[in-house]
C-alpha cells in the first residue's frame, strides 16, 4: 500500500520520503496556523457567530489542502485568504451594509465563475492580459489595506474630524500589547522561527488574560457550531444590483493570489518544467475554485493558496503529501474553537500589520522608473487602502494602464482583453459615480 502511494505521489522522481513530507506539512501548518485565530476575529465583526466561523475556517482549510494534495499533488496549502477576509468584512459588509449571508453568496458565485472560466480556458487568458506589475500593485495595495486595519485595531491610528486619521493613544494598554506583539513577531520572523505570527498572537493573548484585559467565555467546540453559518449563504441576494462587482473582485484577487503563490512555490520546489510550464496546472486551478465554493458553503470568505507553503518546501516538501498533512492538522485544529473567544484585537492586530508588510514587498517587482508602469501601479497601490476598496484601486490601475498606452501610441503592446476590462471598469465608475 505504501509503495503504491509513493508511486502515486512520485516520491522517487521528486527525491523525497514520508518523514520529509510529514515534517514539511507540519512546518507549513505552523506558519499558517495563525489564520485559525485571525480569520474568525475579522469575520466575526460582520455579525457571524465566532465559533461557527472558526469551525468553518478549520474545515475549509483542511478540505482545500487535502484536495490539493490528493488531486493536484502539489505541496500547496490553502485557507481563507488574508486581504479578502478584510474586504469581505470592512468593505462589503460594514461599508456597503451588505448582510454576510449575501456576501457569502457573492463568494460562492466567484468560485463558480472560477470553475467555468478554468474549464473554458478563459482564466488563463485573463492572467495573460493583466500586466504582472498590476498583480504586484494589487498585492501591495491589499497589504497596505490590511495593515491599516491592523493599526486601527491596535489603537495606533484613530479617526480625526479634521485630518481623517491621527495618531492614537499609545499609552493605552491594548496599544502597548499590540506593539509588543508586533515586536515579538518581527524578531521571530528575522530569526526564521516557524510559527512566528502564531507565537506572537498567543503571547499577547496570554499577557492580556494575565492582566485582566480580556474576559473569556468558552465557545462551543467541534463542528457543531457550523450549523449557524453552513448553507446560510443567500445566493439569490448575491445576484442583486451592485453585487456583480463584488463577485468580480473576489474572483480577480483570488486569481492573482493563486498565480503569485503558485509561481513562488513551484519555483522554490523546482517543479516548473524547462519550458516554464506548470504540470497539472488545471488541477491546481480547479482545486482553488472548488475550495472557494466549499468555503462559502461552510461559512467563510474566499479560500486561496498561501505563500507560507514555501516554508514547507524549504523543509523538503515536494509532493502532495505535504499539503495533506497540513490539511489534516487544520482539521485537528478544530479543538482550538473554545479558546478563540479570548483572543483580543491587540493580539490579532500585529498579525494584520506584519502580513500586510510582507505583502507590500511585491512592489519591488514594479518598474518605477517607467511612468507607463509606475503611474497605474501607484494608483492601484494607494487607492485600495484610501478608498477601502480593492475594486476601486484595481479599476483605476487598469484604466490608467490602458489610457496611457493608448495615448502614447503603444496600445498594440497590450492584450485586447485589457482594453475590454478597462472599458468595463470605466462604465462601472460612470454608472456608480463613487465606489
Short mmCIF file of C-alpha atoms in Angstrom, two decimals:
data_model
loop_
_atom_site.label_atom_id
_atom_site.label_comp_id
_atom_site.label_asym_id
_atom_site.label_seq_id
_atom_site.Cartn_x
_atom_site.Cartn_y
_atom_site.Cartn_z
CA UNK A 1 0.00 0.00 0.00
CA UNK A 2 2.74 2.44 0.97
CA UNK A 3 4.65 1.59 -2.20
CA UNK A 4 1.57 2.35 -4.29
CA UNK A 5 1.14 5.70 -2.54
CA UNK A 6 4.81 6.50 -3.03
CA UNK A 7 4.33 5.78 -6.73
CA UNK A 8 1.22 7.95 -6.98
CA UNK A 9 2.96 10.89 -5.28
CA UNK A 10 6.17 10.27 -7.30
CA UNK A 11 8.47 10.06 -4.28
CA UNK A 12 11.35 8.58 -6.26
CA UNK A 13 11.26 11.18 -9.04
CA UNK A 14 10.95 14.03 -6.55
CA UNK A 15 13.65 12.65 -4.26
CA UNK A 16 11.52 12.69 -1.12
CA UNK A 17 10.24 10.32 1.60
CA UNK A 18 7.47 10.03 4.19
CA UNK A 19 9.42 11.58 7.05
CA UNK A 20 10.44 14.62 5.00
CA UNK A 21 6.90 15.16 3.71
CA UNK A 22 5.35 14.90 7.18
CA UNK A 23 7.86 17.35 8.67
CA UNK A 24 7.26 19.72 5.74
CA UNK A 25 3.48 19.53 6.24
CA UNK A 26 3.89 20.33 9.94
CA UNK A 27 6.17 23.25 9.07
CA UNK A 28 3.63 24.71 6.65
CA UNK A 29 0.87 24.34 9.23
CA UNK A 30 2.85 26.15 11.91
CA UNK A 31 3.47 29.12 9.60
CA UNK A 32 -0.24 29.28 8.64
CA UNK A 33 -1.94 28.34 11.92
CA UNK A 34 -2.46 31.97 12.88
CA UNK A 35 -5.33 32.08 10.38
CA UNK A 36 -7.36 29.87 12.75
CA UNK A 37 -7.32 32.73 15.27
CA UNK A 38 -7.20 35.78 12.99
CA UNK A 39 -9.79 34.94 10.32
CA UNK A 40 -12.68 34.29 12.77
CA UNK A 41 -12.00 37.52 14.66
CA UNK A 42 -12.16 39.50 11.40
CA UNK A 43 -15.31 37.84 10.04
CA UNK A 44 -17.00 37.98 13.45
CA UNK A 45 -17.29 41.77 13.01
CA UNK A 46 -19.90 41.13 10.30
CA UNK A 47 -22.16 39.52 12.89
CA UNK A 48 -21.18 35.96 12.02
CA UNK A 49 -21.03 33.67 15.09
CA UNK A 50 -17.41 33.33 16.24
CA UNK A 51 -17.48 29.59 16.99
CA UNK A 52 -19.11 28.82 13.64
CA UNK A 53 -16.59 30.88 11.65
CA UNK A 54 -13.70 29.23 13.49
CA UNK A 55 -15.05 25.79 12.64
CA UNK A 56 -15.61 26.87 9.02
CA UNK A 57 -12.04 28.18 8.83
CA UNK A 58 -10.58 24.88 10.04
CA UNK A 59 -12.87 22.75 7.88
CA UNK A 60 -12.36 24.73 4.67
CA UNK A 61 -8.57 24.92 5.12
CA UNK A 62 -8.42 21.20 5.87
CA UNK A 63 -10.61 20.22 2.92
CA UNK A 64 -8.83 22.52 0.46
CA UNK A 65 -5.30 21.50 1.44
CA UNK A 66 -6.13 17.78 1.36
CA UNK A 67 -7.82 18.15 -2.05
CA UNK A 68 -4.75 19.98 -3.38
CA UNK A 69 -2.50 17.21 -2.12
CA UNK A 70 -4.61 14.30 -3.39
CA UNK A 71 -5.87 15.71 -6.69
CA UNK A 72 -3.19 18.16 -7.85
CA UNK A 73 -0.32 16.51 -5.90
CA UNK A 74 1.41 19.78 -5.01
CA UNK A 75 2.83 20.90 -1.62
CA UNK A 76 0.44 23.85 -1.73
CA UNK A 77 -1.75 24.59 1.31
CA UNK A 78 -4.93 26.65 1.21
CA UNK A 79 -7.06 28.57 3.73
CA UNK A 80 -9.36 31.62 3.83
CA UNK A 81 -7.26 34.43 2.37
CA UNK A 82 -5.95 37.41 4.29
CA UNK A 83 -6.96 40.59 2.48
CA UNK A 84 -10.09 39.09 1.01
CA UNK A 85 -11.43 38.42 4.50
CA UNK A 86 -10.80 42.10 5.30
CA UNK A 87 -12.51 43.18 2.06
CA UNK A 88 -15.44 40.85 2.88
CA UNK A 89 -15.84 42.37 6.35
CA UNK A 90 -14.87 46.03 6.19
CA UNK A 91 -15.85 46.94 2.64
CA UNK A 92 -18.68 44.61 1.63
CA UNK A 93 -20.47 44.11 4.96
CA UNK A 94 -19.62 47.17 7.06
CA UNK A 95 -19.09 49.89 4.44
CA UNK A 96 -21.67 48.75 1.88
CA UNK A 97 -24.07 47.41 4.55
CA UNK A 98 -24.49 44.07 2.81
CA UNK A 99 -25.53 41.16 5.08
CA UNK A 100 -22.91 38.47 5.50
CA UNK A 101 -25.27 35.88 4.02
CA UNK A 102 -25.37 37.79 0.72
CA UNK A 103 -21.60 38.34 0.85
CA UNK A 104 -21.14 34.57 1.18
CA UNK A 105 -23.37 34.20 -1.87
CA UNK A 106 -21.01 36.50 -3.78
CA UNK A 107 -18.05 34.35 -2.70
CA UNK A 108 -19.96 31.28 -3.92
CA UNK A 109 -20.55 32.79 -7.35
CA UNK A 110 -16.91 33.89 -7.64
CA UNK A 111 -15.92 30.25 -7.08
CA UNK A 112 -18.43 29.01 -9.65
CA UNK A 113 -17.14 31.63 -12.11
CA UNK A 114 -13.64 30.37 -11.39
CA UNK A 115 -14.69 26.82 -12.26
CA UNK A 116 -16.41 27.80 -15.50
CA UNK A 117 -13.59 30.04 -16.73
CA UNK A 118 -10.97 27.45 -15.82
CA UNK A 119 -12.83 24.80 -17.83
CA UNK A 120 -13.17 27.19 -20.79
CA UNK A 121 -9.54 28.34 -20.65
CA UNK A 122 -10.63 31.98 -20.14
CA UNK A 123 -8.91 32.17 -16.76
CA UNK A 124 -5.56 31.67 -18.42
CA UNK A 125 -6.42 34.39 -20.97
CA UNK A 126 -7.15 36.87 -18.17
CA UNK A 127 -3.86 36.02 -16.49
CA UNK A 128 -2.03 36.83 -19.72
CA UNK A 129 -3.96 40.07 -20.27
CA UNK A 130 -3.24 41.71 -16.90
CA UNK A 131 0.33 43.11 -16.69
CA UNK A 132 2.41 41.49 -13.92
CA UNK A 133 3.14 44.93 -12.45
CA UNK A 134 -0.57 45.33 -11.69
CA UNK A 135 -0.56 41.94 -9.93
CA UNK A 136 2.23 43.27 -7.75
CA UNK A 137 0.43 46.57 -7.13
CA UNK A 138 -2.81 44.81 -6.13
CA UNK A 139 -0.94 42.61 -3.65
CA UNK A 140 0.88 45.64 -2.26
CA UNK A 141 -2.36 47.63 -2.02
CA UNK A 142 -4.07 44.82 -0.14
CA UNK A 143 -1.06 44.70 2.16
CA UNK A 144 -1.46 48.41 2.97
CA UNK A 145 -5.20 47.86 3.39
CA UNK A 146 -4.96 45.11 6.00
CA UNK A 147 -2.02 46.81 7.76
CA UNK A 148 -4.13 49.98 8.06
CA UNK A 149 -6.92 47.91 9.62
CA UNK A 150 -4.35 46.36 11.96
CA UNK A 151 -3.16 49.79 13.12
CA UNK A 152 -6.79 50.77 13.77
CA UNK A 153 -7.45 47.63 15.80
CA UNK A 154 -4.28 48.27 17.78
CA UNK A 155 -5.46 51.78 18.62
CA UNK A 156 -2.37 53.25 16.98
CA UNK A 157 -4.47 55.10 14.39
CA UNK A 158 -7.66 56.92 15.32
CA UNK A 159 -10.31 58.89 13.43
CA UNK A 160 -9.95 62.67 13.31
CA UNK A 161 -12.63 65.10 12.01
CA UNK A 162 -10.02 67.47 10.55
CA UNK A 163 -7.37 65.18 9.08
CA UNK A 164 -9.45 61.97 8.78
CA UNK A 165 -6.85 60.00 10.76
CA UNK A 166 -4.38 60.78 13.52
CA UNK A 167 -2.09 59.04 15.99
CA UNK A 168 -3.88 57.04 18.66
CA UNK A 169 -3.08 56.88 22.37
CA UNK A 170 0.00 54.66 22.57
CA UNK A 171 -0.25 54.62 26.38
CA UNK A 172 -3.43 52.59 26.10
CA UNK A 173 -2.71 49.06 27.46
CA UNK A 174 -4.12 47.43 24.33
CA UNK A 175 -1.86 49.56 22.10
CA UNK A 176 1.17 48.66 24.21
CA UNK A 177 0.33 44.96 23.94
CA UNK A 178 -0.15 45.26 20.17
CA UNK A 179 3.27 46.91 19.78
CA UNK A 180 4.82 44.21 21.95
CA UNK A 181 3.15 41.56 19.81
CA UNK A 182 4.48 43.19 16.65
CA UNK A 183 7.99 43.23 18.13
CA UNK A 184 7.76 39.53 19.03
CA UNK A 185 6.56 38.58 15.56
CA UNK A 186 9.17 40.60 13.70
CA UNK A 187 12.06 39.34 15.84
CA UNK A 188 10.93 35.74 15.39
CA UNK A 189 10.47 36.27 11.64
CA UNK A 190 14.01 37.67 11.39
CA UNK A 191 15.29 34.64 13.27
CA UNK A 192 13.26 32.44 10.89
CA UNK A 193 11.31 30.78 13.70
CA UNK A 194 8.45 28.67 12.32
CA UNK A 195 5.07 29.87 13.53
CA UNK A 196 6.34 33.36 14.40
CA UNK A 197 2.95 35.02 13.89
CA UNK A 198 1.11 32.31 15.83
CA UNK A 199 3.56 32.59 18.73
CA UNK A 200 3.06 36.37 18.78
CA UNK A 201 -0.74 36.07 18.81
CA UNK A 202 -0.68 33.51 21.63
CA UNK A 203 1.88 35.52 23.65
CA UNK A 204 -0.19 38.71 23.56
CA UNK A 205 -3.35 36.75 24.35
CA UNK A 206 -1.67 35.23 27.41
CA UNK A 207 -0.47 38.66 28.61
CA UNK A 208 -3.88 40.25 28.05
CA UNK A 209 -5.51 37.45 30.03
CA UNK A 210 -2.93 37.69 32.83
CA UNK A 211 -3.52 41.44 33.23
CA UNK A 212 -7.29 41.08 33.14
CA UNK A 213 -7.73 42.84 29.80
CA UNK A 214 -9.86 40.04 28.34
CA UNK A 215 -12.76 38.09 29.77
CA UNK A 216 -13.11 34.61 28.37
CA UNK A 217 -16.37 32.77 27.88
CA UNK A 218 -15.60 29.35 26.36
CA UNK A 219 -17.21 28.77 22.97
CA UNK A 220 -18.91 25.57 21.87
CA UNK A 221 -16.31 23.22 20.39
CA UNK A 222 -16.20 20.78 17.49
CA UNK A 223 -18.04 21.14 14.19
CA UNK A 224 -21.44 21.59 15.86
CA UNK A 225 -21.41 25.42 15.65
CA UNK A 226 -21.19 25.14 11.85
CA UNK A 227 -24.98 24.91 11.75
CA UNK A 228 -25.05 28.68 12.35
CA UNK A 229 -23.23 29.50 9.08
CA UNK A 230 -23.21 26.38 6.89
CA UNK A 231 -25.57 26.74 3.91
CA UNK A 232 -26.72 30.15 5.20
CA UNK A 233 -25.46 31.94 2.07
CA UNK A 234 -28.02 33.99 0.14
CA UNK A 235 -27.49 33.02 -3.50
CA UNK A 236 -30.45 34.98 -4.87
CA UNK A 237 -29.46 38.12 -2.96
CA UNK A 238 -25.91 37.89 -4.34
CA UNK A 239 -27.26 38.47 -7.85
CA UNK A 240 -28.77 41.82 -6.88
CA UNK A 241 -27.79 45.19 -8.30
CA UNK A 242 -24.27 46.24 -7.31
CA UNK A 243 -23.21 42.76 -6.23
CA UNK A 244 -21.64 41.76 -9.55
CA UNK A 245 -18.60 43.96 -8.91
CA UNK A 246 -18.09 42.25 -5.54
CA UNK A 247 -18.13 38.85 -7.25
CA UNK A 248 -15.69 40.29 -9.79
CA UNK A 249 -13.29 41.49 -7.06
CA UNK A 250 -13.40 38.19 -5.16
CA UNK A 251 -12.66 36.42 -8.45
CA UNK A 252 -9.81 38.69 -9.55
CA UNK A 253 -7.96 38.88 -6.25
CA UNK A 254 -8.19 35.12 -5.79
CA UNK A 255 -6.83 34.78 -9.33
CA UNK A 256 -3.83 37.00 -8.52
CA UNK A 257 -3.21 35.34 -5.15
CA UNK A 258 -3.26 31.90 -6.66
CA UNK A 259 -0.94 32.84 -9.50
CA UNK A 260 1.63 34.54 -7.27
CA UNK A 261 1.69 31.72 -4.75
CA UNK A 262 1.84 29.08 -7.46
CA UNK A 263 4.88 30.70 -9.07
CA UNK A 264 6.64 31.18 -5.71
CA UNK A 265 6.09 27.61 -4.51
CA UNK A 266 6.80 25.79 -7.77
CA UNK A 267 9.98 27.79 -8.37
CA UNK A 268 11.21 27.12 -4.83
CA UNK A 269 10.44 23.40 -5.18
CA UNK A 270 11.91 23.14 -8.68
CA UNK A 271 8.62 21.82 -10.06
CA UNK A 272 8.43 24.09 -13.14
CA UNK A 273 9.24 22.40 -16.44
CA UNK A 274 12.08 23.54 -18.72
CA UNK A 275 9.59 25.40 -20.94
CA UNK A 276 8.30 27.35 -17.88
CA UNK A 277 5.01 25.44 -17.78
CA UNK A 278 3.49 24.06 -14.58
CA UNK A 279 2.43 20.40 -14.77
CA UNK A 280 -1.21 19.72 -13.82
CA UNK A 281 -1.98 23.46 -13.81
CA UNK A 282 -5.68 22.92 -14.47
CA UNK A 283 -5.89 20.63 -11.45
CA UNK A 284 -4.42 23.38 -9.27
CA UNK A 285 -6.88 25.95 -10.63
CA UNK A 286 -9.77 23.51 -10.25
CA UNK A 287 -8.85 22.82 -6.62
CA UNK A 288 -8.69 26.53 -5.86
CA UNK A 289 -12.13 27.13 -7.38
CA UNK A 290 -13.80 24.17 -5.67
CA UNK A 291 -12.28 25.22 -2.35
CA UNK A 292 -13.77 28.71 -2.61
CA UNK A 293 -17.21 27.23 -3.32
CA UNK A 294 -16.80 24.83 -0.39
CA UNK A 295 -15.68 27.64 1.92
CA UNK A 296 -18.73 29.76 1.08
CA UNK A 297 -21.00 26.79 1.82
CA UNK A 298 -19.42 26.26 5.25
CA UNK A 299 -19.40 29.96 6.12
CA UNK A 300 -16.11 31.68 5.37
CA UNK A 301 -14.67 34.12 2.85
CA UNK A 302 -12.63 33.18 -0.24
CA UNK A 303 -10.25 30.24 0.17
CA UNK A 304 -6.95 30.64 -1.63
CA UNK A 305 -3.43 29.23 -1.71
CA UNK A 306 -0.91 30.52 0.83
CA UNK A 307 2.62 31.66 0.09
CA UNK A 308 3.53 30.26 3.53
CA UNK A 309 3.61 26.94 1.67
CA UNK A 310 7.17 27.87 0.72
CA UNK A 311 8.14 27.16 4.35
CA UNK A 312 7.17 23.54 3.85
CA UNK A 313 9.03 23.42 0.56
CA UNK A 314 12.12 24.83 2.30
CA UNK A 315 11.78 21.96 4.79
CA UNK A 316 11.96 19.48 1.90
CA UNK A 317 8.31 19.09 0.91
CA UNK A 318 7.90 18.24 -2.76
CA UNK A 319 4.72 16.19 -3.12
CA UNK A 320 1.05 16.44 -2.30
CA UNK A 321 1.64 14.59 0.96
CA UNK A 322 2.93 17.87 2.43
CA UNK A 323 -0.41 19.56 1.71
CA UNK A 324 -2.36 16.55 3.00
CA UNK A 325 -0.51 16.64 6.34
CA UNK A 326 -1.18 20.38 6.62
CA UNK A 327 -4.86 19.79 5.87
CA UNK A 328 -5.20 17.05 8.49
CA UNK A 329 -3.63 19.36 11.08
CA UNK A 330 -6.14 22.09 10.19
CA UNK A 331 -8.95 19.62 10.82
CA UNK A 332 -7.39 18.77 14.18
CA UNK A 333 -7.20 22.50 14.96
CA UNK A 334 -10.96 22.45 15.45
CA UNK A 335 -10.02 21.74 19.07
CA UNK A 336 -8.99 25.42 19.31
CA UNK A 337 -12.56 26.66 18.82
CA UNK A 338 -13.34 27.06 22.56
CA UNK A 339 -10.39 29.44 23.13
CA UNK A 340 -10.79 31.72 20.10
CA UNK A 341 -13.14 33.98 22.04
CA UNK A 342 -10.36 35.02 24.40
CA UNK A 343 -8.09 36.34 21.62
CA UNK A 344 -8.22 40.18 21.84
CA UNK A 345 -7.86 42.67 19.00
CA UNK A 346 -4.46 43.60 20.44
CA UNK A 347 -3.26 40.08 19.57
CA UNK A 348 -4.62 39.87 16.02
CA UNK A 349 -3.78 43.49 15.09
CA UNK A 350 0.01 42.93 14.87
CA UNK A 351 -0.65 39.83 12.76
CA UNK A 352 -2.53 42.01 10.26
CA UNK A 353 0.30 44.56 10.28
CA UNK A 354 3.10 42.07 9.66
CA UNK A 355 1.19 40.13 6.99
CA UNK A 356 0.47 43.47 5.30
CA UNK A 357 4.13 44.44 5.48
CA UNK A 358 5.18 41.18 3.85
CA UNK A 359 2.59 41.60 1.08
CA UNK A 360 3.83 45.11 0.25
CA UNK A 361 7.18 43.56 -0.65
CA UNK A 362 5.76 42.74 -4.09
CA UNK A 363 6.16 46.39 -5.16
CA UNK A 364 9.84 45.68 -5.83
CA UNK A 365 8.65 43.90 -8.98
CA UNK A 366 7.30 47.19 -10.39
CA UNK A 367 9.42 49.21 -12.85
CA UNK A 368 9.14 52.52 -11.01
CA UNK A 369 11.45 54.30 -13.45
CA UNK A 370 8.90 53.88 -16.26
CA UNK A 371 5.90 56.27 -15.95
CA UNK A 372 3.78 54.00 -18.15
CA UNK A 373 4.09 51.36 -15.44
CA UNK A 374 4.63 53.45 -12.32
CA UNK A 375 1.52 55.67 -12.51
CA UNK A 376 -1.08 52.87 -12.95
CA UNK A 377 0.71 50.78 -10.32
CA UNK A 378 0.80 53.71 -7.89
CA UNK A 379 -2.90 54.45 -8.37
CA UNK A 380 -3.72 50.81 -7.67
CA UNK A 381 -1.42 50.68 -4.67
CA UNK A 382 -2.72 53.76 -2.84
CA UNK A 383 -6.40 53.77 -3.81
CA UNK A 384 -7.07 50.31 -2.37
CA UNK A 385 -6.43 51.43 1.25
CA UNK A 386 -7.55 55.05 0.77
CA UNK A 387 -10.96 54.10 -0.66
CA UNK A 388 -11.31 50.90 1.39
CA UNK A 389 -11.97 49.10 -1.86
CA UNK A 390 -9.91 46.64 -3.89
CA UNK A 391 -12.28 47.24 -6.81
CA UNK A 392 -11.53 50.97 -6.92
CA UNK A 393 -7.77 50.51 -6.82
CA UNK A 394 -7.76 47.76 -9.44
CA UNK A 395 -10.19 49.70 -11.63
CA UNK A 396 -8.15 52.91 -11.66
CA UNK A 397 -4.98 50.93 -12.31
CA UNK A 398 -6.39 49.04 -15.30
CA UNK A 399 -7.97 52.19 -16.78
CA UNK A 400 -4.77 54.22 -16.33
CA UNK A 401 -2.69 51.45 -17.90
CA UNK A 402 -4.96 51.23 -20.95
CA UNK A 403 -5.35 55.01 -21.41
CA UNK A 404 -1.63 55.76 -21.08
CA UNK A 405 -0.68 53.08 -23.60
CA UNK A 406 -3.43 54.28 -25.93
CA UNK A 407 -2.36 57.95 -25.87
CA UNK A 408 1.36 57.20 -26.15
CA UNK A 409 0.88 55.06 -29.24
CA UNK A 410 1.91 51.85 -27.51
CA UNK A 411 -1.52 50.28 -27.41
CA UNK A 412 -0.50 47.41 -29.71
CA UNK A 413 1.77 46.06 -26.99
CA UNK A 414 -1.22 45.21 -24.79
CA UNK A 415 -3.68 42.33 -24.93
CA UNK A 416 -7.09 43.29 -26.37
CA UNK A 417 -8.77 41.83 -23.28
CA UNK A 418 -7.10 44.50 -21.13
CA UNK A 419 -8.95 47.24 -23.04
CA UNK A 420 -12.25 45.42 -22.56
CA UNK A 421 -11.60 45.23 -18.82
CA UNK A 422 -10.70 48.93 -18.77
CA UNK A 423 -13.94 49.81 -20.57
CA UNK A 424 -15.95 47.75 -18.08
CA UNK A 425 -14.27 49.47 -15.13
CA UNK A 426 -14.85 52.89 -16.71
CA UNK A 427 -18.54 52.10 -17.25
CA UNK A 428 -18.75 50.99 -13.63
CA UNK A 429 -17.28 54.28 -12.34
CA UNK A 430 -19.56 56.37 -14.58
CA UNK A 431 -22.63 54.38 -13.54
CA UNK A 432 -21.95 54.30 -9.81
CA UNK A 433 -20.28 57.71 -9.57
CA UNK A 434 -18.42 56.66 -6.43
CA UNK A 435 -17.01 53.35 -5.21
#
